[in-house]
Coordinates of C-alpha atoms in Angstrom, one line a residue:
Chain A
M1 CA 13.5 13.5 7.7
I2 CA 12.9 10.5 5.3
E3 CA 16.0 9.8 2.8
T4 CA 16.3 7.2 0.4
R5 CA 19.5 6.1 -1.2
D6 CA 19.3 4.4 -4.8
L7 CA 16.6 2.5 -4.3
R8 CA 15.9 -0.3 -7.3
K9 CA 12.8 -2.2 -7.6
S10 CA 11.7 -4.4 -10.4
Y11 CA 8.7 -6.8 -10.8
G12 CA 9.7 -9.8 -13.4
T13 CA 11.5 -7.7 -16.0
S14 CA 10.1 -4.2 -15.7
L15 CA 11.9 -1.8 -13.6
V16 CA 9.9 0.2 -11.6
L17 CA 12.4 1.9 -9.4
D18 CA 15.6 2.8 -11.3
G19 CA 18.0 4.3 -8.2
V20 CA 15.7 6.6 -6.8
S21 CA 17.9 9.1 -4.1
V22 CA 15.4 11.7 -2.8
T23 CA 15.2 13.7 0.9
L24 CA 11.9 14.2 2.1
P25 CA 12.3 16.9 4.9
R26 CA 10.3 17.2 8.0
G27 CA 7.0 19.2 8.1
G28 CA 4.9 20.4 5.4
I29 CA 3.3 18.6 2.5
T30 CA 5.2 17.2 0.1
T31 CA 3.3 15.8 -3.2
I32 CA 4.7 13.0 -5.8
I33 CA 3.6 13.2 -9.4
G34 CA 3.9 11.5 -12.3
A35 CA 2.0 9.5 -15.2
N36 CA 0.6 5.9 -14.7
G37 CA 3.3 3.7 -14.0
A38 CA 6.3 6.0 -12.9
G39 CA 6.7 4.2 -9.8
K40 CA 5.1 7.0 -7.4
S41 CA 3.4 4.5 -5.2
T42 CA 6.1 2.0 -5.1
L43 CA 8.5 4.5 -3.8
L44 CA 5.5 4.9 -1.2
S45 CA 5.3 1.3 -0.3
V46 CA 8.8 1.1 0.2
I47 CA 9.5 4.4 2.2
S48 CA 6.6 2.9 4.6
R49 CA 8.2 -0.6 4.7
L50 CA 5.3 -2.4 3.0
L51 CA 7.5 -3.7 0.0
S52 CA 10.9 -4.4 0.2
P53 CA 13.6 -3.0 -2.5
D54 CA 15.6 -5.0 -4.2
S55 CA 18.7 -2.7 -3.2
G56 CA 19.2 0.2 -1.7
T57 CA 18.2 1.7 1.6
A58 CA 15.1 4.2 2.8
L59 CA 15.8 6.1 6.4
M60 CA 13.8 7.9 8.7
D61 CA 15.3 10.4 11.0
G62 CA 18.8 8.3 9.8
E63 CA 17.4 4.9 10.5
D64 CA 17.2 2.0 8.3
I65 CA 13.2 1.7 7.9
F66 CA 13.4 -1.9 7.8
R67 CA 15.6 -2.2 10.8
I68 CA 13.4 -0.3 13.1
N69 CA 10.9 -2.1 15.2
G70 CA 7.6 -2.6 13.6
P71 CA 5.4 -1.5 16.6
E72 CA 7.9 1.4 17.3
L73 CA 7.7 2.7 13.9
A74 CA 3.8 2.3 13.9
K75 CA 3.9 5.1 16.3
K76 CA 5.9 7.2 14.2
L77 CA 5.1 6.8 10.3
A78 CA 1.5 6.0 9.2
V79 CA 0.8 4.8 5.4
L80 CA -2.6 4.3 3.8
R81 CA -2.8 2.7 0.5
Q82 CA -4.9 3.0 -2.6
E83 CA -6.8 0.2 -2.5
N84 CA -8.2 -1.0 0.8
H85 CA -10.6 -3.8 0.6
L86 CA -11.4 -5.4 3.8
T87 CA -12.8 -8.7 4.1
A88 CA -13.5 -8.0 8.3
R89 CA -16.8 -6.5 8.9
L90 CA -16.6 -3.2 10.8
T91 CA -18.1 0.0 11.6
V92 CA -16.4 3.1 11.1
R93 CA -15.9 3.7 14.9
E94 CA -13.7 0.1 14.9
L95 CA -12.0 1.0 12.2
V96 CA -10.8 4.4 13.2
S97 CA -9.9 2.7 16.6
F98 CA -7.8 0.2 15.1
G99 CA -5.3 3.4 14.6
R100 CA -4.7 3.1 18.2
Y101 CA -3.4 -0.2 18.1
P102 CA 0.2 0.8 18.0
H103 CA -0.1 2.9 21.3
S104 CA -3.2 0.7 23.0
K105 CA -2.7 -2.8 22.2
G106 CA -6.3 -3.1 21.9
R107 CA -7.2 -1.7 25.5
L108 CA -8.4 1.9 24.7
S109 CA -8.0 4.5 27.0
D110 CA -9.4 7.7 27.4
A111 CA -6.8 9.3 25.6
D112 CA -7.1 7.0 22.7
R113 CA -11.0 7.1 22.6
A114 CA -10.2 11.1 22.4
A115 CA -8.1 10.7 19.5
V116 CA -10.5 8.7 18.1
A117 CA -13.4 10.9 18.8
H118 CA -11.0 13.6 17.4
A119 CA -10.4 11.9 14.1
L120 CA -14.0 10.8 13.5
L121 CA -15.1 14.9 14.0
W122 CA -12.2 15.8 11.5
L123 CA -13.3 13.9 9.0
D124 CA -17.2 14.4 9.5
L125 CA -17.8 11.0 10.1
N126 CA -19.6 11.4 13.5
D127 CA -23.0 10.4 11.8
L128 CA -21.6 7.5 10.4
Q129 CA -19.7 6.3 12.8
D130 CA -22.0 3.1 13.8
R131 CA -22.3 2.3 10.1
F132 CA -20.7 -0.8 8.5
L133 CA -17.9 -0.3 6.0
D134 CA -19.6 -2.2 3.4
Q135 CA -22.8 0.1 3.9
L136 CA -21.0 3.1 2.9
S137 CA -20.2 4.8 -0.5
G138 CA -16.4 4.8 -1.6
G139 CA -15.7 8.3 -0.7
Q140 CA -17.2 8.0 2.8
R141 CA -15.0 4.7 3.2
Q142 CA -12.1 6.8 2.0
R143 CA -12.6 9.1 4.7
A144 CA -12.9 6.6 7.0
F145 CA -9.5 5.5 6.6
V146 CA -8.2 8.2 6.5
A147 CA -9.3 8.9 10.0
M148 CA -7.8 5.5 11.2
V149 CA -4.3 6.9 9.9
L150 CA -4.8 10.4 11.6
A151 CA -5.8 8.8 14.9
Q152 CA -2.7 6.8 14.7
E153 CA -0.9 10.4 15.6
T154 CA 2.4 9.7 14.1
D155 CA 4.8 12.3 12.8
Y156 CA 5.0 11.1 9.2
I157 CA 1.6 10.4 7.3
L158 CA 2.1 8.8 3.9
L159 CA -0.9 8.7 1.6
D160 CA -1.4 7.1 -1.9
E161 CA -4.2 8.9 -3.6
P162 CA -6.0 10.3 -1.0
L163 CA -8.5 12.0 -3.3
N164 CA -9.5 9.2 -4.5
N165 CA -13.1 8.6 -4.9
L166 CA -13.9 12.1 -3.3
D167 CA -16.1 14.4 -4.9
M168 CA -15.0 18.0 -5.3
K169 CA -16.4 19.2 -1.9
N170 CA -14.8 16.4 0.1
A171 CA -11.5 16.4 -2.1
R172 CA -11.1 20.0 -1.1
A173 CA -11.8 19.1 2.6
M174 CA -9.5 16.3 2.7
M175 CA -6.5 18.8 1.4
L176 CA -7.5 21.4 4.0
I177 CA -7.9 18.8 6.9
L178 CA -4.1 17.8 5.7
R179 CA -2.7 21.3 5.7
E180 CA -4.1 22.1 9.1
A181 CA -2.4 18.7 10.5
V182 CA 0.3 20.2 8.9
R183 CA 0.4 23.8 10.2
E184 CA -1.1 23.1 13.9
L185 CA 0.6 19.7 14.5
Q186 CA 3.7 19.9 12.8
K187 CA 2.9 16.6 10.9
T188 CA 4.7 15.6 7.5
V189 CA 2.6 14.7 4.9
V190 CA 3.9 12.9 1.8
M191 CA 1.3 11.7 -1.0
V192 CA 0.9 10.6 -4.5
L193 CA -1.8 13.1 -6.3
H194 CA -2.8 12.7 -9.9
D195 CA -4.4 16.4 -9.9
I196 CA -1.6 18.2 -10.6
N197 CA -3.7 21.4 -9.6
F198 CA -4.2 19.9 -6.0
A199 CA -0.6 19.7 -6.0
S200 CA -0.1 23.3 -7.3
V201 CA -2.1 24.8 -4.6
H202 CA -1.6 23.0 -1.7
S203 CA 2.0 21.2 -1.9
D204 CA 5.4 22.7 -0.2
R205 CA 7.0 20.6 -2.4
I206 CA 6.5 18.5 -5.3
I207 CA 8.5 15.5 -6.6
A208 CA 7.9 14.5 -10.3
M209 CA 8.7 11.1 -11.1
K210 CA 9.2 9.3 -14.9
A211 CA 10.1 5.7 -15.4
G212 CA 11.2 4.7 -12.0
K213 CA 13.5 7.8 -11.6
V214 CA 12.8 11.1 -9.8
I215 CA 13.4 13.7 -12.6
H216 CA 12.5 16.9 -10.9
S217 CA 11.7 18.4 -7.4
G218 CA 11.1 21.7 -5.9
G219 CA 8.3 24.2 -5.1
P220 CA 5.1 24.5 -7.0
D221 CA 6.3 27.5 -9.0
E222 CA 9.0 25.5 -10.4
I223 CA 7.7 22.4 -11.1
V224 CA 3.9 23.7 -12.7
A225 CA 5.7 25.3 -15.5
P226 CA 4.9 24.0 -19.3
A227 CA 8.7 22.9 -20.1
I228 CA 8.8 20.6 -16.9
L229 CA 5.0 19.1 -17.5
R230 CA 5.9 18.3 -21.0
E231 CA 9.0 16.3 -19.7
I232 CA 7.0 15.0 -17.0
Y233 CA 3.7 13.7 -18.5
D234 CA 5.0 14.0 -22.5
M235 CA 1.8 16.1 -23.4
D236 CA 1.4 20.1 -24.0
I237 CA 0.2 21.8 -20.9
E238 CA -0.9 25.5 -20.5
V239 CA 0.3 27.2 -17.0
R240 CA -1.5 30.3 -16.2
E241 CA -1.1 32.2 -13.0
I242 CA -3.9 32.8 -10.7
E243 CA -3.8 35.2 -7.4
N244 CA -0.2 33.6 -7.2
R245 CA -1.1 30.3 -7.6
R246 CA -0.2 28.0 -10.7
F247 CA -2.9 26.1 -12.5
A248 CA -2.4 23.9 -15.4
F249 CA -5.1 23.4 -18.3
Y250 CA -4.8 20.2 -19.9
Y251 CA -8.4 19.6 -20.5
G252 CA -9.1 20.9 -23.7
Chain B
M1 CA -30.0 -2.5 17.5
S2 CA -26.7 -1.5 18.5
P3 CA -23.9 -4.1 17.0
E4 CA -22.3 -4.7 20.4
R5 CA -25.7 -5.7 21.9
R6 CA -26.5 -8.4 18.7
A7 CA -23.2 -9.9 19.2
T8 CA -23.9 -10.5 22.9
L9 CA -27.4 -11.5 22.3
A10 CA -25.8 -13.9 19.2
L11 CA -23.5 -15.6 21.8
A12 CA -26.0 -16.0 24.9
L13 CA -28.4 -17.6 22.6
L14 CA -25.6 -19.8 21.3
A15 CA -24.1 -20.7 24.5
A16 CA -27.8 -21.6 25.8
G17 CA -28.2 -23.7 22.4
V18 CA -25.2 -25.5 23.2
A19 CA -26.2 -26.4 27.2
L20 CA -29.7 -27.7 25.9
A21 CA -27.9 -29.8 23.4
M22 CA -25.4 -31.4 26.0
L23 CA -28.2 -32.2 28.6
A24 CA -30.2 -33.9 25.4
F25 CA -27.4 -35.6 24.6
M26 CA -26.7 -36.7 28.0
T27 CA -29.9 -38.1 29.4
L28 CA -32.4 -38.6 26.2
G29 CA -33.1 -42.1 26.1
V30 CA -31.3 -43.5 28.8
K31 CA -31.8 -47.4 29.7
G32 CA -30.4 -49.2 32.5
S33 CA -27.1 -48.0 34.8
W34 CA -27.3 -44.4 35.0
A35 CA -23.4 -44.0 36.1
F36 CA -22.5 -46.3 33.1
V37 CA -24.3 -44.3 30.6
L38 CA -23.4 -40.9 32.0
Q39 CA -19.7 -41.8 31.8
F40 CA -19.6 -43.5 28.6
R41 CA -21.7 -40.5 27.0
G42 CA -19.5 -38.1 29.1
M43 CA -16.8 -39.1 27.0
K44 CA -18.4 -39.0 23.7
L45 CA -19.4 -35.6 24.7
L46 CA -15.8 -34.2 25.4
G47 CA -14.2 -35.6 22.3
L48 CA -17.2 -33.7 20.2
I49 CA -16.9 -30.7 21.8
L50 CA -12.8 -31.1 21.3
V51 CA -13.3 -31.7 17.6
A52 CA -16.1 -29.0 17.2
H53 CA -13.7 -26.6 18.9
A54 CA -10.7 -27.2 16.9
V55 CA -12.4 -27.6 13.3
A56 CA -14.1 -24.2 14.1
V57 CA -11.2 -22.4 15.2
S58 CA -9.0 -23.3 12.7
T59 CA -11.2 -22.3 10.2
V60 CA -11.7 -18.8 11.9
L61 CA -8.1 -18.5 12.2
F62 CA -7.2 -19.7 8.5
Q63 CA -9.7 -17.5 7.1
T64 CA -7.9 -14.2 9.1
V65 CA -4.5 -14.8 7.7
T66 CA -5.8 -15.3 4.5
A67 CA -8.0 -12.6 4.6
N68 CA -11.1 -14.5 2.7
R69 CA -14.6 -16.3 3.7
I70 CA -14.2 -19.3 1.3
L71 CA -11.0 -21.1 2.0
T72 CA -10.5 -23.0 4.7
P73 CA -7.5 -25.6 5.7
S74 CA -9.5 -28.5 4.5
I75 CA -10.0 -26.8 1.2
M76 CA -6.7 -26.1 1.1
G77 CA -5.5 -29.6 1.6
F78 CA -4.4 -30.0 5.0
D79 CA -6.9 -33.1 5.0
A80 CA -4.8 -34.6 2.1
L81 CA -1.9 -34.3 4.0
F82 CA -3.1 -36.4 7.2
V83 CA -4.3 -38.7 4.4
L84 CA -1.1 -39.1 2.9
S85 CA 0.4 -39.5 6.6
S86 CA -1.8 -42.1 7.5
T87 CA -1.5 -44.0 4.5
L88 CA 2.3 -43.9 4.5
L89 CA 2.3 -45.2 8.3
V90 CA 0.0 -48.2 7.4
A91 CA 2.3 -49.0 4.3
V92 CA 5.4 -48.5 6.0
L93 CA 4.6 -50.4 9.1
G94 CA 2.0 -52.4 8.3
S95 CA -1.6 -52.7 9.9
T96 CA -0.5 -55.4 12.7
A97 CA 2.6 -53.4 13.7
L98 CA 0.5 -50.2 14.2
A99 CA -2.0 -52.4 16.1
S100 CA 0.7 -53.3 18.7
V101 CA 2.1 -49.3 18.9
D102 CA 0.7 -47.5 21.7
A103 CA -2.1 -45.1 20.4
R104 CA -0.5 -42.0 22.1
A105 CA 2.9 -42.7 20.1
L106 CA 0.8 -43.0 17.0
F107 CA -1.1 -39.8 17.8
A108 CA 2.2 -37.9 18.5
A109 CA 4.1 -39.2 15.5
K110 CA 0.8 -38.1 13.2
L111 CA 0.7 -34.7 15.0
A112 CA 4.1 -34.0 14.3
L113 CA 4.2 -34.9 10.9
M114 CA 1.2 -33.2 9.9
T115 CA 2.2 -30.1 11.7
C116 CA 5.8 -29.9 10.1
C117 CA 4.3 -30.7 6.4
S118 CA 1.8 -28.0 6.7
M119 CA 4.3 -26.1 7.7
A120 CA 6.7 -26.2 5.0
L121 CA 3.8 -26.7 2.2
Y122 CA 2.1 -23.7 3.1
R123 CA 4.0 -21.3 4.8
W124 CA 5.4 -19.5 1.6
L125 CA 1.8 -19.2 0.4
F126 CA 1.1 -16.5 3.3
L127 CA 4.7 -14.4 3.4
G128 CA 4.6 -12.7 0.2
E129 CA 4.1 -9.3 -0.2
E130 CA 0.9 -9.5 -2.6
Q131 CA -1.0 -12.5 -2.1
S132 CA -4.0 -13.2 -4.4
L133 CA -6.8 -15.3 -3.4
H134 CA -7.1 -17.4 -6.5
R135 CA -3.3 -18.4 -6.6
L136 CA -4.1 -19.3 -3.1
L137 CA -7.2 -21.5 -4.2
L138 CA -5.4 -22.7 -7.0
T139 CA -2.3 -24.1 -5.4
G140 CA -4.3 -25.1 -2.4
V141 CA -6.3 -27.2 -4.8
V142 CA -3.2 -28.7 -7.0
F143 CA -1.7 -29.6 -3.4
G144 CA -4.7 -31.3 -2.0
I145 CA -4.7 -33.1 -5.5
F146 CA -1.2 -33.9 -5.7
L147 CA -1.1 -35.2 -1.8
R148 CA -4.5 -37.3 -2.5
T149 CA -3.3 -39.0 -5.6
L150 CA 0.0 -39.8 -3.9
A151 CA -1.8 -41.4 -0.9
E152 CA -4.3 -43.3 -3.4
F153 CA -1.7 -44.2 -5.4
V154 CA 0.1 -46.0 -2.1
Q155 CA -3.2 -47.4 -1.4
R156 CA -3.4 -49.6 -4.5
L157 CA -0.2 -51.1 -3.8
L158 CA -1.7 -52.1 -0.2
D159 CA -3.0 -55.6 0.9
P160 CA -6.9 -55.5 0.9
N161 CA -6.5 -56.2 4.5
E162 CA -4.4 -53.4 5.4
F163 CA -6.5 -50.7 2.9
M164 CA -9.8 -51.9 5.6
V165 CA -7.8 -51.2 8.5
L166 CA -6.7 -47.9 6.5
S167 CA -9.9 -46.5 5.5
D168 CA -11.4 -47.1 9.3
M169 CA -8.6 -44.7 10.2
L170 CA -9.9 -42.2 7.6
F171 CA -13.5 -42.3 7.6
A172 CA -15.0 -39.3 9.4
S173 CA -16.5 -40.9 12.5
F174 CA -17.8 -38.9 15.4
T175 CA -18.7 -41.8 17.6
G176 CA -15.1 -43.4 17.6
I177 CA -13.1 -41.6 19.4
N178 CA -10.5 -43.0 21.3
P179 CA -10.8 -41.8 24.9
V180 CA -6.6 -42.0 25.5
L181 CA -6.0 -40.0 22.7
M182 CA -8.8 -37.1 24.2
V183 CA -6.4 -36.3 27.2
F184 CA -3.5 -35.3 24.8
G185 CA -6.2 -33.2 22.4
W186 CA -7.4 -31.3 25.3
A187 CA -4.0 -30.5 26.6
L188 CA -3.1 -29.1 23.2
V189 CA -6.0 -27.6 22.4
G190 CA -6.5 -25.6 26.1
A191 CA -3.3 -24.4 25.6
V192 CA -3.7 -23.1 22.0
T193 CA -6.8 -21.5 23.1
L194 CA -5.1 -19.9 25.7
W195 CA -2.8 -18.1 23.6
L196 CA -5.2 -17.0 21.3
G197 CA -7.1 -15.3 24.3
M198 CA -4.1 -13.5 25.2
N199 CA -4.0 -12.2 21.5
L200 CA -7.1 -11.5 20.4
A201 CA -6.4 -7.8 19.6
R202 CA -3.5 -8.6 17.6
L203 CA -6.1 -11.4 15.6
D204 CA -8.3 -8.5 14.7
V205 CA -5.4 -6.4 13.4
I206 CA -3.8 -9.3 11.1
G207 CA -7.6 -9.6 9.9
L208 CA -6.9 -6.4 8.2
G209 CA -4.7 -7.6 5.7
R210 CA -1.0 -7.3 5.0
P211 CA -0.8 -3.7 4.3
V212 CA -3.1 -2.1 6.8
A213 CA -1.7 -4.6 9.8
V214 CA 1.7 -3.6 8.9
N215 CA 1.0 0.0 9.0
L216 CA -0.3 -0.5 12.5
G217 CA 2.8 -2.3 14.0
I218 CA 2.2 -6.2 13.1
R219 CA 5.3 -8.7 12.5
W220 CA 3.6 -10.0 9.8
R221 CA 5.8 -12.8 9.5
R222 CA 6.3 -13.8 12.4
D223 CA 2.4 -13.4 13.6
V224 CA 1.2 -15.2 10.4
L225 CA 3.8 -18.1 10.8
A226 CA 2.6 -18.6 15.0
V227 CA -1.0 -18.7 13.7
L228 CA -0.6 -21.2 10.8
G229 CA 1.2 -23.2 13.6
I230 CA -1.8 -23.1 15.3
V231 CA -3.9 -23.7 12.4
S232 CA -2.0 -26.9 12.0
V233 CA -1.8 -28.1 15.5
L234 CA -5.8 -27.8 15.7
V235 CA -6.4 -29.5 12.5
S236 CA -3.8 -32.1 13.2
V237 CA -5.7 -32.9 16.6
S238 CA -9.4 -32.8 14.9
T239 CA -8.3 -34.8 12.2
A240 CA -6.3 -37.5 14.2
L241 CA -9.4 -37.7 16.5
V242 CA -12.3 -38.3 13.9
G243 CA -10.5 -38.1 10.2
P244 CA -10.9 -35.4 7.5
V245 CA -14.1 -32.9 7.2
T246 CA -13.7 -30.8 4.5
F247 CA -16.9 -28.5 4.8
F248 CA -17.6 -28.6 8.2
G249 CA -15.5 -25.9 9.5
L250 CA -16.7 -23.6 6.6
L251 CA -20.1 -24.3 7.6
A252 CA -19.6 -23.4 11.2
A253 CA -17.4 -20.0 10.8
S254 CA -20.0 -18.6 8.0
L255 CA -23.1 -19.3 10.0
A256 CA -21.0 -17.8 13.2
R257 CA -20.3 -14.8 10.8
L258 CA -24.0 -14.6 10.1
A259 CA -25.2 -14.8 13.8
V260 CA -22.9 -12.2 15.2
G261 CA -22.6 -9.8 12.4
T262 CA -18.8 -8.7 13.4
S263 CA -15.4 -9.7 12.5
R264 CA -13.9 -9.3 16.3
H265 CA -12.2 -12.5 17.3
A266 CA -13.1 -12.1 20.9
V267 CA -16.6 -12.7 19.4
L268 CA -16.1 -14.4 16.5
L269 CA -14.0 -17.5 18.0
P270 CA -16.4 -18.3 20.9
A271 CA -19.3 -17.9 18.4
A272 CA -17.7 -20.2 15.5
S273 CA -17.0 -22.5 18.5
L274 CA -20.5 -22.8 19.9
T275 CA -21.9 -22.9 16.6
A276 CA -19.8 -26.0 15.8
M277 CA -20.4 -27.7 18.9
L278 CA -24.3 -27.0 18.2
L279 CA -24.2 -28.8 15.0
L280 CA -22.0 -31.5 16.4
I281 CA -23.9 -32.3 19.5
S282 CA -27.3 -31.9 18.3
G283 CA -27.0 -33.5 15.0
Q284 CA -25.3 -36.3 17.0
T285 CA -28.1 -36.4 19.4
I286 CA -30.6 -36.5 16.7
L287 CA -29.3 -39.2 14.8
E288 CA -28.5 -41.4 17.3
R289 CA -31.9 -41.0 19.4
L290 CA -34.7 -40.1 16.7
F291 CA -33.0 -42.3 13.7
A292 CA -31.3 -44.9 15.7
F293 CA -28.6 -44.6 13.4
N294 CA -24.9 -43.7 14.1
T295 CA -22.3 -43.1 11.5
A296 CA -24.2 -40.5 8.9
L297 CA -23.4 -37.1 10.8
G298 CA -20.4 -36.8 8.9
I299 CA -22.0 -37.1 5.4
V300 CA -25.1 -34.7 6.6
I301 CA -22.7 -32.2 7.9
E302 CA -20.5 -32.3 4.9
F303 CA -23.5 -32.0 2.6
F304 CA -24.7 -28.8 4.1
G305 CA -21.2 -27.6 4.3
G306 CA -20.7 -28.5 0.8
V307 CA -23.8 -26.1 -0.2
V308 CA -22.7 -23.2 2.0
F309 CA -19.5 -23.4 0.0
L310 CA -21.0 -23.3 -3.2
L311 CA -23.4 -20.3 -2.1
L312 CA -20.1 -18.5 -0.9
L313 CA -18.5 -19.0 -4.2
L314 CA -21.7 -18.2 -6.2
K315 CA -22.0 -14.7 -3.9
G316 CA -18.0 -14.2 -4.2
G317 CA -18.4 -14.5 -8.4
R318 CA -21.5 -11.8 -8.3
K319 CA -19.4 -9.4 -6.8

């Protein structure tokens, strides 16, 4: 379980997290939604210890995330940020192998190699594994990074807009992979999503943020409703139910 | 050809090239007593190897922690720190007093001064949560200008004779290496290299940049400070031996990257080191044997290094 207590963070004069206290239970997919600048990515960065808050705490299974020893935490929690510019020149397989670093410290065992092979297979990267990252499209690179994070084999997986750069087919495949990881391997996935319909169809829980605060949290059937969406995004959004799933229509 | 095979081949070719250059350096144009010539040239060769290794490795490490391919310790003003510390030494103690001080003590003093100052000045640049390359570059250039101007100001106050002694200390010279100091240098650089050899995988992870490295369990603050300390020691050794060389490290590191095509430190560090040795030793041999003049190697290398720097800047600007 990941919990935050009264997190605050500001950049200069703008307050990005304004007292966020939220509980993310174990298991399932939790998505964080909200308009640009609502503080979603900042929250994800804080609970993955990439960014220290000005005040407040983030706890993982009851322990302060900033006090847990870094190498140990890397075996339990993995995070992938939105922008990943590497200056290092790596092949896809080398990148995915880095996911094993917390376990192997650079010396890959057979188990490590198997985990890498599995992650490559899962994200359909076998044909690309010897290509350099700078020879790939944005979507292929995104998949390679997600494969690295999966190879890390952590209980918690935190992703900032994992569908970025992915076309429809790959975006759907990515969501199915994450759901499979949750169902088969009992992972806990927390991600920031912009596509409200992907969030509605695939999440177990949605957390809605606005202006640095969590304003709603609950299942898709509670959150994906016109009144609540209006509050989150400041626009009228029509919601229809198709085969027991809720879809938002905001294209018109 | 697979990336691994290419890297191995490049390393083997570089090593062969260095061996040939060493052989040529030691044996071409020997007149008179072989024993004397071999000993004399051997000392020079050891100095060249040490400087090449220190400059190349410090450049690669610096580029790893700053996640870029253009900045080097010298572009960021580490060398300006050396100029300032030497100038201050001459100004405060005077050239006659310096001449009587033991060379090793002077070396140790300079090394300590440079390492402390560079750690104090640069540590905050690399520990921030978000770092922008442009801010780094600007800060480094401003630091460099500040330190250089300060040194120039002190130099203007110097007696002309003292200034002569100082400029002798500051001009890069690959031939006038003091043999007594080399033992010091070799011991330090050897220890540092050993530590690096045991931490190659960690360096690779650090090279992925802060967010990915922290995710993989790197203790960023501690490890980056350690690497920065090592860079300071290496730069101190090479500048104290031959004076500041601005673009040589960049030239060696860029050529090595081209040759091996990978960023893995297990390959890149030796490749950069070998490339630097090849450039220095063969350059020195050619200048000494073919053109029969001795001091211009620094200038030639700086010229080509400067061209590479401009090319990298232009290429970076187009992206």
